[in-house]
GROMACS .gro file of N, CA and C in nm:
model
  456
    1UNK      N    1   3.119   5.233  -5.212
    1UNK     CA    2   3.103   5.303  -5.085
    1UNK      C    3   3.128   5.451  -5.100
    2UNK      N    4   3.076   5.508  -5.207
    2UNK     CA    5   3.104   5.648  -5.236
    2UNK      C    6   3.061   5.743  -5.125
    3UNK      N    7   2.957   5.711  -5.051
    3UNK     CA    8   2.906   5.800  -4.948
    3UNK      C    9   2.910   5.735  -4.810
    4UNK      N   10   2.988   5.636  -4.791
    4UNK     CA   11   2.991   5.565  -4.663
    4UNK      C   12   3.034   5.657  -4.550
    5UNK      N   13   3.118   5.757  -4.579
    5UNK     CA   14   3.163   5.846  -4.472
    5UNK      C   15   3.046   5.927  -4.415
    6UNK      N   16   2.944   5.957  -4.498
    6UNK     CA   17   2.826   6.027  -4.447
    6UNK      C   18   2.754   5.943  -4.342
    7UNK      N   19   2.738   5.815  -4.371
    7UNK     CA   20   2.671   5.724  -4.278
    7UNK      C   21   2.755   5.709  -4.151
    8UNK      N   22   2.884   5.689  -4.167
    8UNK     CA   23   2.972   5.673  -4.051
    8UNK      C   24   2.969   5.799  -3.965
    9UNK      N   25   2.977   5.916  -4.027
    9UNK     CA   26   2.974   6.041  -3.951
    9UNK      C   27   2.843   6.054  -3.874
   10UNK      N   28   2.732   6.018  -3.938
   10UNK     CA   29   2.602   6.025  -3.871
   10UNK      C   30   2.593   5.931  -3.752
   11UNK      N   31   2.642   5.809  -3.769
   11UNK     CA   32   2.639   5.712  -3.659
   11UNK      C   33   2.728   5.757  -3.544
   12UNK      N   34   2.845   5.809  -3.575
   12UNK     CA   35   2.934   5.858  -3.469
   12UNK      C   36   2.870   5.976  -3.396
   13UNK      N   37   2.806   6.065  -3.471
   13UNK     CA   38   2.741   6.180  -3.409
   13UNK      C   39   2.629   6.137  -3.316
   14UNK      N   40   2.551   6.036  -3.355
   14UNK     CA   41   2.445   5.983  -3.268
   14UNK      C   42   2.502   5.931  -3.137
   15UNK      N   43   2.615   5.862  -3.145
   15UNK     CA   44   2.677   5.808  -3.024
   15UNK      C   45   2.723   5.920  -2.931
   16UNK      N   46   2.779   6.025  -2.989
   16UNK     CA   47   2.827   6.138  -2.910
   16UNK      C   48   2.709   6.212  -2.847
   17UNK      N   49   2.608   6.242  -2.927
   17UNK     CA   50   2.492   6.316  -2.877
   17UNK      C   51   2.416   6.241  -2.769
   18UNK      N   52   2.413   6.110  -2.779
   18UNK     CA   53   2.344   6.028  -2.679
   18UNK      C   54   2.429   6.010  -2.552
   19UNK      N   55   2.553   6.056  -2.556
   19UNK     CA   56   2.640   6.045  -2.439
   19UNK      C   57   2.699   5.907  -2.419
   20UNK      N   58   2.688   5.820  -2.519
   20UNK     CA   59   2.743   5.684  -2.506
   20UNK      C   60   2.894   5.681  -2.528
   21UNK      N   61   2.944   5.779  -2.601
   21UNK     CA   62   3.087   5.785  -2.630
   21UNK      C   63   3.131   5.931  -2.635
   22UNK      N   64   3.255   5.956  -2.598
   22UNK     CA   65   3.311   6.091  -2.604
   22UNK      C   66   3.368   6.115  -2.743
   23UNK      N   67   3.345   6.234  -2.798
   23UNK     CA   68   3.387   6.265  -2.935
   23UNK      C   69   3.537   6.249  -2.956
   24UNK      N   70   3.617   6.274  -2.853
   24UNK     CA   71   3.762   6.266  -2.870
   24UNK      C   72   3.818   6.129  -2.835
   25UNK      N   73   3.731   6.033  -2.814
   25UNK     CA   74   3.778   5.899  -2.778
   25UNK      C   75   3.713   5.791  -2.863
   26UNK      N   76   3.669   5.824  -2.983
   26UNK     CA   77   3.604   5.729  -3.072
   26UNK      C   78   3.707   5.649  -3.151
   27UNK      N   79   3.674   5.523  -3.177
   27UNK     CA   80   3.760   5.439  -3.260
   27UNK      C   81   3.675   5.373  -3.368
   28UNK      N   82   3.714   5.395  -3.492
   28UNK     CA   83   3.650   5.333  -3.608
   28UNK      C   84   3.744   5.226  -3.660
   29UNK      N   85   3.693   5.107  -3.680
   29UNK     CA   86   3.773   4.998  -3.736
   29UNK      C   87   3.720   4.969  -3.876
   30UNK      N   88   3.809   4.970  -3.973
   30UNK     CA   89   3.776   4.938  -4.111
   30UNK      C   90   3.842   4.804  -4.142
   31UNK      N   91   3.759   4.705  -4.174
   31UNK     CA   92   3.816   4.574  -4.206
   31UNK      C   93   3.889   4.582  -4.338
   32UNK      N   94   3.995   4.505  -4.351
   32UNK     CA   95   4.082   4.509  -4.468
   32UNK      C   96   4.003   4.503  -4.597
   33UNK      N   97   4.048   4.580  -4.695
   33UNK     CA   98   3.980   4.584  -4.823
   33UNK      C   99   3.866   4.683  -4.826
   34UNK      N  100   3.851   4.760  -4.721
   34UNK     CA  101   3.740   4.852  -4.712
   34UNK      C  102   3.767   4.987  -4.774
   35UNK      N  103   3.680   5.083  -4.744
   35UNK     CA  104   3.690   5.214  -4.806
   35UNK      C  105   3.814   5.291  -4.764
   36UNK      N  106   3.886   5.242  -4.666
   36UNK     CA  107   4.007   5.309  -4.620
   36UNK      C  108   4.111   5.317  -4.730
   37UNK      N  109   4.104   5.225  -4.826
   37UNK     CA  110   4.205   5.221  -4.931
   37UNK      C  111   4.213   5.353  -5.007
   38UNK      N  112   4.102   5.425  -5.015
   38UNK     CA  113   4.102   5.552  -5.088
   38UNK      C  114   4.147   5.669  -5.001
   39UNK      N  115   4.155   5.649  -4.870
   39UNK     CA  116   4.196   5.754  -4.779
   39UNK      C  117   4.083   5.848  -4.739
   40UNK      N  118   3.962   5.823  -4.789
   40UNK     CA  119   3.850   5.912  -4.759
   40UNK      C  120   3.818   5.918  -4.610
   41UNK      N  121   3.811   5.803  -4.546
   41UNK     CA  122   3.776   5.800  -4.405
   41UNK      C  123   3.883   5.864  -4.319
   42UNK      N  124   4.008   5.831  -4.347
   42UNK     CA  125   4.117   5.887  -4.268
   42UNK      C  126   4.131   6.036  -4.290
   43UNK      N  127   4.096   6.085  -4.408
   43UNK     CA  128   4.110   6.226  -4.438
   43UNK      C  129   3.997   6.313  -4.386
   44UNK      N  130   3.874   6.264  -4.394
   44UNK     CA  131   3.759   6.347  -4.360
   44UNK      C  132   3.715   6.334  -4.215
   45UNK      N  133   3.699   6.213  -4.167
   45UNK     CA  134   3.639   6.195  -4.035
   45UNK      C  135   3.720   6.253  -3.919
   46UNK      N  136   3.852   6.244  -3.918
   46UNK     CA  137   3.926   6.308  -3.807
   46UNK      C  138   3.910   6.460  -3.804
   47UNK      N  139   3.877   6.521  -3.917
   47UNK     CA  140   3.849   6.665  -3.918
   47UNK      C  141   3.719   6.692  -3.844
   48UNK      N  142   3.619   6.607  -3.869
   48UNK     CA  143   3.490   6.622  -3.802
   48UNK      C  144   3.497   6.583  -3.655
   49UNK      N  145   3.581   6.483  -3.624
   49UNK     CA  146   3.594   6.431  -3.489
   49UNK      C  147   3.740   6.427  -3.448
   50UNK      N  148   3.794   6.540  -3.404
   50UNK     CA  149   3.934   6.540  -3.359
   50UNK      C  150   3.953   6.435  -3.249
   51UNK      N  151   4.057   6.358  -3.261
   51UNK     CA  152   4.081   6.251  -3.165
   51UNK      C  153   4.029   6.117  -3.210
   52UNK      N  154   3.955   6.113  -3.323
   52UNK     CA  155   3.905   5.986  -3.375
   52UNK      C  156   4.021   5.900  -3.423
   53UNK      N  157   4.022   5.775  -3.380
   53UNK     CA  158   4.121   5.679  -3.429
   53UNK      C  159   4.057   5.598  -3.540
   54UNK      N  160   4.123   5.588  -3.654
   54UNK     CA  161   4.078   5.504  -3.764
   54UNK      C  162   4.179   5.392  -3.779
   55UNK      N  163   4.137   5.271  -3.750
   55UNK     CA  164   4.227   5.155  -3.758
   55UNK      C  165   4.186   5.067  -3.875
   56UNK      N  166   4.283   5.024  -3.954
   56UNK     CA  167   4.258   4.931  -4.063
   56UNK      C  168   4.311   4.796  -4.017
   57UNK      N  169   4.221   4.701  -4.002
   57UNK     CA  170   4.259   4.568  -3.953
   57UNK      C  171   4.275   4.474  -4.073
   58UNK      N  172   4.396   4.425  -4.090
   58UNK     CA  173   4.426   4.341  -4.206
   58UNK      C  174   4.448   4.194  -4.173
   59UNK      N  175   4.468   4.160  -4.047
   59UNK     CA  176   4.486   4.021  -4.011
   59UNK      C  177   4.420   3.995  -3.876
   60UNK      N  178   4.417   3.868  -3.834
   60UNK     CA  179   4.347   3.832  -3.711
   60UNK      C  180   4.403   3.901  -3.587
   61UNK      N  181   4.534   3.917  -3.580
   61UNK     CA  182   4.594   3.985  -3.465
   61UNK      C  183   4.544   4.130  -3.457
   62UNK      N  184   4.546   4.199  -3.570
   62UNK     CA  185   4.498   4.337  -3.573
   62UNK      C  186   4.349   4.344  -3.542
   63UNK      N  187   4.273   4.245  -3.589
   63UNK     CA  188   4.130   4.241  -3.560
   63UNK      C  189   4.106   4.228  -3.410
   64UNK      N  190   4.181   4.139  -3.345
   64UNK     CA  191   4.163   4.120  -3.201
   64UNK      C  192   4.201   4.245  -3.123
   65UNK      N  193   4.312   4.307  -3.159
   65UNK     CA  194   4.354   4.428  -3.090
   65UNK      C  195   4.255   4.541  -3.111
   66UNK      N  196   4.212   4.560  -3.234
   66UNK     CA  197   4.117   4.667  -3.265
   66UNK      C  198   3.983   4.642  -3.199
   67UNK      N  199   3.944   4.518  -3.186
   67UNK     CA  200   3.815   4.484  -3.128
   67UNK      C  201   3.799   4.528  -2.984
   68UNK      N  202   3.908   4.540  -2.914
   68UNK     CA  203   3.902   4.586  -2.775
   68UNK      C  204   3.865   4.733  -2.766
   69UNK      N  205   3.888   4.806  -2.876
   69UNK     CA  206   3.866   4.951  -2.872
   69UNK      C  207   3.760   4.998  -2.970
   70UNK      N  208   3.700   4.910  -3.046
   70UNK     CA  209   3.611   4.952  -3.155
   70UNK      C  210   3.480   5.010  -3.104
   71UNK      N  211   3.443   5.125  -3.160
   71UNK     CA  212   3.312   5.183  -3.137
   71UNK      C  213   3.221   5.158  -3.257
   72UNK      N  214   3.279   5.159  -3.376
   72UNK     CA  215   3.206   5.134  -3.498
   72UNK      C  216   3.294   5.053  -3.590
   73UNK      N  217   3.238   4.950  -3.653
   73UNK     CA  218   3.314   4.863  -3.742
   73UNK      C  219   3.248   4.861  -3.879
   74UNK      N  220   3.326   4.884  -3.984
   74UNK     CA  221   3.278   4.873  -4.121
   74UNK      C  222   3.314   4.737  -4.176
   75UNK      N  223   3.216   4.666  -4.226
   75UNK     CA  224   3.237   4.532  -4.281
   75UNK      C  225   3.174   4.526  -4.420
   76UNK      N  226   3.224   4.435  -4.503
   76UNK     CA  227   3.164   4.412  -4.634
   76UNK      C  228   3.195   4.517  -4.737
   77UNK      N  229   3.293   4.602  -4.711
   77UNK     CA  230   3.330   4.707  -4.806
   77UNK      C  231   3.459   4.668  -4.876
   78UNK      N  232   3.462   4.689  -5.004
   78UNK     CA  233   3.588   4.680  -5.077
   78UNK      C  234   3.575   4.759  -5.205
   79UNK      N  235   3.686   4.785  -5.267
   79UNK     CA  236   3.682   4.861  -5.392
   79UNK      C  237   3.628   4.772  -5.503
   80UNK      N  238   3.560   4.830  -5.597
   80UNK     CA  239   3.509   4.756  -5.711
   80UNK      C  240   3.359   4.733  -5.700
   81UNK      N  241   3.299   4.713  -5.814
   81UNK     CA  242   3.154   4.698  -5.820
   81UNK      C  243   3.109   4.560  -5.778
   82UNK      N  244   3.170   4.457  -5.831
   82UNK     CA  245   3.125   4.322  -5.803
   82UNK      C  246   3.217   4.250  -5.709
   83UNK      N  247   3.169   4.140  -5.659
   83UNK     CA  248   3.250   4.061  -5.568
   83UNK      C  249   3.360   3.991  -5.644
   84UNK      N  250   3.477   3.992  -5.584
   84UNK     CA  251   3.587   3.917  -5.643
   84UNK      C  252   3.587   3.774  -5.590
   85UNK      N  253   3.497   3.747  -5.498
   85UNK     CA  254   3.490   3.617  -5.435
   85UNK      C  255   3.362   3.547  -5.474
   86UNK      N  256   3.363   3.417  -5.457
   86UNK     CA  257   3.243   3.338  -5.471
   86UNK      C  258   3.144   3.385  -5.365
   87UNK      N  259   3.014   3.397  -5.397
   87UNK     CA  260   2.917   3.445  -5.299
   87UNK      C  261   2.915   3.363  -5.169
   88UNK      N  262   2.937   3.233  -5.179
   88UNK     CA  263   2.937   3.150  -5.058
   88UNK      C  264   3.057   3.181  -4.969
   89UNK      N  265   3.172   3.202  -5.030
   89UNK     CA  266   3.291   3.239  -4.954
   89UNK      C  267   3.271   3.376  -4.889
   90UNK      N  268   3.218   3.470  -4.966
   90UNK     CA  269   3.192   3.603  -4.912
   90UNK      C  270   3.090   3.597  -4.797
   91UNK      N  271   2.986   3.517  -4.814
   91UNK     CA  272   2.884   3.499  -4.709
   91UNK      C  273   2.950   3.451  -4.580
   92UNK      N  274   3.030   3.347  -4.588
   92UNK     CA  275   3.095   3.291  -4.469
   92UNK      C  276   3.190   3.390  -4.404
   93UNK      N  277   3.263   3.466  -4.485
   93UNK     CA  278   3.356   3.565  -4.431
   93UNK      C  279   3.281   3.677  -4.358
   94UNK      N  280   3.178   3.731  -4.420
   94UNK     CA  281   3.102   3.840  -4.359
   94UNK      C  282   3.027   3.790  -4.236
   95UNK      N  283   2.972   3.671  -4.243
   95UNK     CA  284   2.899   3.615  -4.128
   95UNK      C  285   2.991   3.601  -4.007
   96UNK      N  286   3.113   3.552  -4.029
   96UNK     CA  287   3.209   3.539  -3.919
   96UNK      C  288   3.248   3.675  -3.862
   97UNK      N  289   3.269   3.773  -3.950
   97UNK     CA  290   3.303   3.907  -3.904
   97UNK      C  291   3.190   3.966  -3.819
   98UNK      N  292   3.067   3.951  -3.865
   98UNK     CA  293   2.953   4.007  -3.791
   98UNK      C  294   2.939   3.942  -3.654
   99UNK      N  295   2.953   3.811  -3.648
   99UNK     CA  296   2.942   3.741  -3.519
   99UNK      C  297   3.051   3.790  -3.423
  100UNK      N  298   3.172   3.804  -3.472
  100UNK     CA  299   3.284   3.850  -3.389
  100UNK      C  300   3.261   3.992  -3.339
  101UNK      N  301   3.225   4.082  -3.427
  101UNK     CA  302   3.209   4.222  -3.389
  101UNK      C  303   3.085   4.246  -3.307
  102UNK      N  304   2.980   4.168  -3.327
  102UNK     CA  305   2.858   4.184  -3.246
  102UNK      C  306   2.890   4.161  -3.099
  103UNK      N  307   2.972   4.061  -3.072
  103UNK     CA  308   3.012   4.032  -2.933
  103UNK      C  309   3.093   4.145  -2.872
  104UNK      N  310   3.160   4.225  -2.954
  104UNK     CA  311   3.243   4.332  -2.902
  104UNK      C  312   3.161   4.453  -2.855
  105UNK      N  313   3.036   4.460  -2.896
  105UNK     CA  314   2.951   4.573  -2.860
  105UNK      C  315   2.965   4.691  -2.954
  106UNK      N  316   3.044   4.678  -3.059
  106UNK     CA  317   3.062   4.787  -3.156
  106UNK      C  318   2.938   4.800  -3.244
  107UNK      N  319   2.917   4.919  -3.297
  107UNK     CA  320   2.813   4.940  -3.397
  107UNK      C  321   2.860   4.873  -3.525
  108UNK      N  322   2.775   4.798  -3.589
  108UNK     CA  323   2.810   4.729  -3.712
  108UNK      C  324   2.751   4.802  -3.831
  109UNK      N  325   2.834   4.829  -3.930
  109UNK     CA  326   2.791   4.897  -4.052
  109UNK      C  327   2.872   4.843  -4.168
  110UNK      N  328   2.829   4.875  -4.288
  110UNK     CA  329   2.905   4.827  -4.403
  110UNK      C  330   2.852   4.877  -4.535
  111UNK      N  331   2.902   4.817  -4.640
  111UNK     CA  332   2.872   4.856  -4.777
  111UNK      C  333   2.830   4.734  -4.857
  112UNK      N  334   2.798   4.758  -4.982
  112UNK     CA  335   2.773   4.653  -5.080
  112UNK      C  336   2.651   4.568  -5.052
  113UNK      N  337   2.548   4.626  -4.990
  113UNK     CA  338   2.422   4.555  -4.971
  113UNK      C  339   2.344   4.571  -5.101
  114UNK      N  340   2.378   4.488  -5.199
  114UNK     CA  341   2.323   4.500  -5.334
  114UNK      C  342   2.310   4.363  -5.398
  115UNK      N  343   2.225   4.353  -5.499
  115UNK     CA  344   2.202   4.226  -5.568
  115UNK      C  345   2.331   4.169  -5.626
  116UNK      N  346   2.424   4.255  -5.662
  116UNK     CA  347   2.551   4.207  -5.718
  116UNK      C  348   2.640   4.143  -5.612
  117UNK      N  349   2.602   4.153  -5.483
  117UNK     CA  350   2.681   4.098  -5.373
  117UNK      C  351   2.591   4.010  -5.284
  118UNK      N  352   2.542   3.898  -5.336
  118UNK     CA  353   2.448   3.815  -5.259
  118UNK      C  354   2.506   3.761  -5.129
  119UNK      N  355   2.636   3.741  -5.121
  119UNK     CA  356   2.697   3.695  -4.997
  119UNK      C  357   2.682   3.796  -4.885
  120UNK      N  358   2.701   3.925  -4.917
  120UNK     CA  359   2.685   4.032  -4.818
  120UNK      C  360   2.539   4.043  -4.776
  121UNK      N  361   2.449   4.047  -4.874
  121UNK     CA  362   2.306   4.061  -4.844
  121UNK      C  363   2.258   3.949  -4.754
  122UNK      N  364   2.293   3.826  -4.785
  122UNK     CA  365   2.247   3.711  -4.706
  122UNK      C  366   2.307   3.711  -4.565
  123UNK      N  367   2.437   3.737  -4.554
  123UNK     CA  368   2.503   3.735  -4.423
  123UNK      C  369   2.448   3.844  -4.332
  124UNK      N  370   2.435   3.965  -4.383
  124UNK     CA  371   2.385   4.076  -4.302
  124UNK      C  372   2.240   4.054  -4.264
  125UNK      N  373   2.158   4.011  -4.359
  125UNK     CA  374   2.016   3.986  -4.331
  125UNK      C  375   1.998   3.878  -4.226
  126UNK      N  376   2.068   3.768  -4.240
  126UNK     CA  377   2.058   3.660  -4.142
  126UNK      C  378   2.104   3.706  -4.004
  127UNK      N  379   2.213   3.781  -3.998
  127UNK     CA  380   2.264   3.827  -3.869
  127UNK      C  381   2.161   3.919  -3.802
  128UNK      N  382   2.103   4.010  -3.877
  128UNK     CA  383   2.003   4.101  -3.821
  128UNK      C  384   1.885   4.022  -3.764
  129UNK      N  385   1.840   3.921  -3.835
  129UNK     CA  386   1.729   3.838  -3.785
  129UNK      C  387   1.769   3.762  -3.659
  130UNK      N  388   1.889   3.706  -3.658
  130UNK     CA  389   1.934   3.627  -3.544
  130UNK      C  390   1.945   3.709  -3.416
  131UNK      N  391   1.988   3.834  -3.427
  131UNK     CA  392   2.009   3.915  -3.307
  131UNK      C  393   1.893   4.010  -3.279
  132UNK      N  394   1.791   4.008  -3.364
  132UNK     CA  395   1.675   4.093  -3.343
  132UNK      C  396   1.703   4.240  -3.370
  133UNK      N  397   1.792   4.267  -3.464
  133UNK     CA  398   1.829   4.405  -3.495
  133UNK      C  399   1.747   4.458  -3.612
  134UNK      N  400   1.733   4.589  -3.616
  134UNK     CA  401   1.675   4.654  -3.733
  134UNK      C  402   1.787   4.682  -3.832
  135UNK      N  403   1.769   4.634  -3.952
  135UNK     CA  404   1.867   4.656  -4.058
  135UNK      C  405   1.825   4.782  -4.133
  136UNK      N  406   1.913   4.880  -4.138
  136UNK     CA  407   1.882   5.007  -4.203
  136UNK      C  408   1.970   5.020  -4.326
  137UNK      N  409   1.907   5.053  -4.438
  137UNK     CA  410   1.978   5.069  -4.564
  137UNK      C  411   1.982   5.216  -4.601
  138UNK      N  412   2.093   5.257  -4.660
  138UNK     CA  413   2.111   5.396  -4.701
  138UNK      C  414   2.163   5.400  -4.845
  139UNK      N  415   2.200   5.519  -4.889
  139UNK     CA  416   2.249   5.536  -5.025
  139UNK      C  417   2.375   5.454  -5.050
  140UNK      N  418   2.399   5.427  -5.176
  140UNK     CA  419   2.519   5.357  -5.220
  140UNK      C  420   2.538   5.222  -5.154
  141UNK      N  421   2.426   5.154  -5.129
  141UNK     CA  422   2.427   5.017  -5.074
  141UNK      C  423   2.491   5.009  -4.936
  142UNK      N  424   2.487   5.119  -4.860
  142UNK     CA  425   2.540   5.121  -4.725
  142UNK      C  426   2.434   5.070  -4.629
  143UNK      N  427   2.475   4.999  -4.525
  143UNK     CA  428   2.382   4.942  -4.427
  143UNK      C  429   2.439   4.958  -4.287
  144UNK      N  430   2.352   4.949  -4.188
  144UNK     CA  431   2.396   4.937  -4.048
  144UNK      C  432   2.285   4.875  -3.966
  145UNK      N  433   2.324   4.822  -3.851
  145UNK     CA  434   2.229   4.766  -3.756
  145UNK      C  435   2.201   4.871  -3.651
  146UNK      N  436   2.075   4.905  -3.633
  146UNK     CA  437   2.038   5.009  -3.538
  146UNK      C  438   2.070   4.962  -3.397
  147UNK      N  439   2.159   5.034  -3.331
  147UNK     CA  440   2.206   4.996  -3.197
  147UNK      C  441   2.094   4.987  -3.097
  148UNK      N  442   1.996   5.075  -3.105
  148UNK     CA  443   1.889   5.077  -3.006
  148UNK      C  444   1.797   4.955  -3.018
  149UNK      N  445   1.805   4.885  -3.128
  149UNK     CA  446   1.718   4.770  -3.148
  149UNK      C  447   1.789   4.637  -3.126
  150UNK      N  448   1.919   4.641  -3.105
  150UNK     CA  449   1.995   4.517  -3.095
  150UNK      C  450   1.985   4.462  -2.953
  151UNK      N  451   1.942   4.337  -2.942
  151UNK     CA  452   1.932   4.271  -2.812
  151UNK      C  453   2.066   4.205  -2.782
  152UNK      N  454   2.144   4.264  -2.691
  152UNK     CA  455   2.276   4.207  -2.661
  152UNK      C  456   2.273   4.125  -2.537
   0.00000   0.00000   0.00000
């Protein structure tokens, strides 16, 4: 997720420019094991968006609390090149996260949309098809579901 902050910054800026969210009231939720571990998101994004809350959700309680305030959620990101999990386990984990966050109305984005991570690719692709969303891919295997195309 070397450039994930570029994608996140762009998505947040679109929300602000469209008037859907106020720049000083944005909340980004990073699911445990995500790019937050390096401190990049916490260090850079609040400079661009003063007032931005960056929450790292590590357990179900934190996920539920963060979900009430999430504007953008990063899923499927973790340090390392390959999956440390079996692809089927990773698929089920990402699929459950996407279903939960889709209901919250948050923008869904993530990392590791690559052949080396078949669980992520399959879960994200299936979710996009199920909800009628456009799946957009960017550099460094970053992905997001285009909010304007999602039928909620």
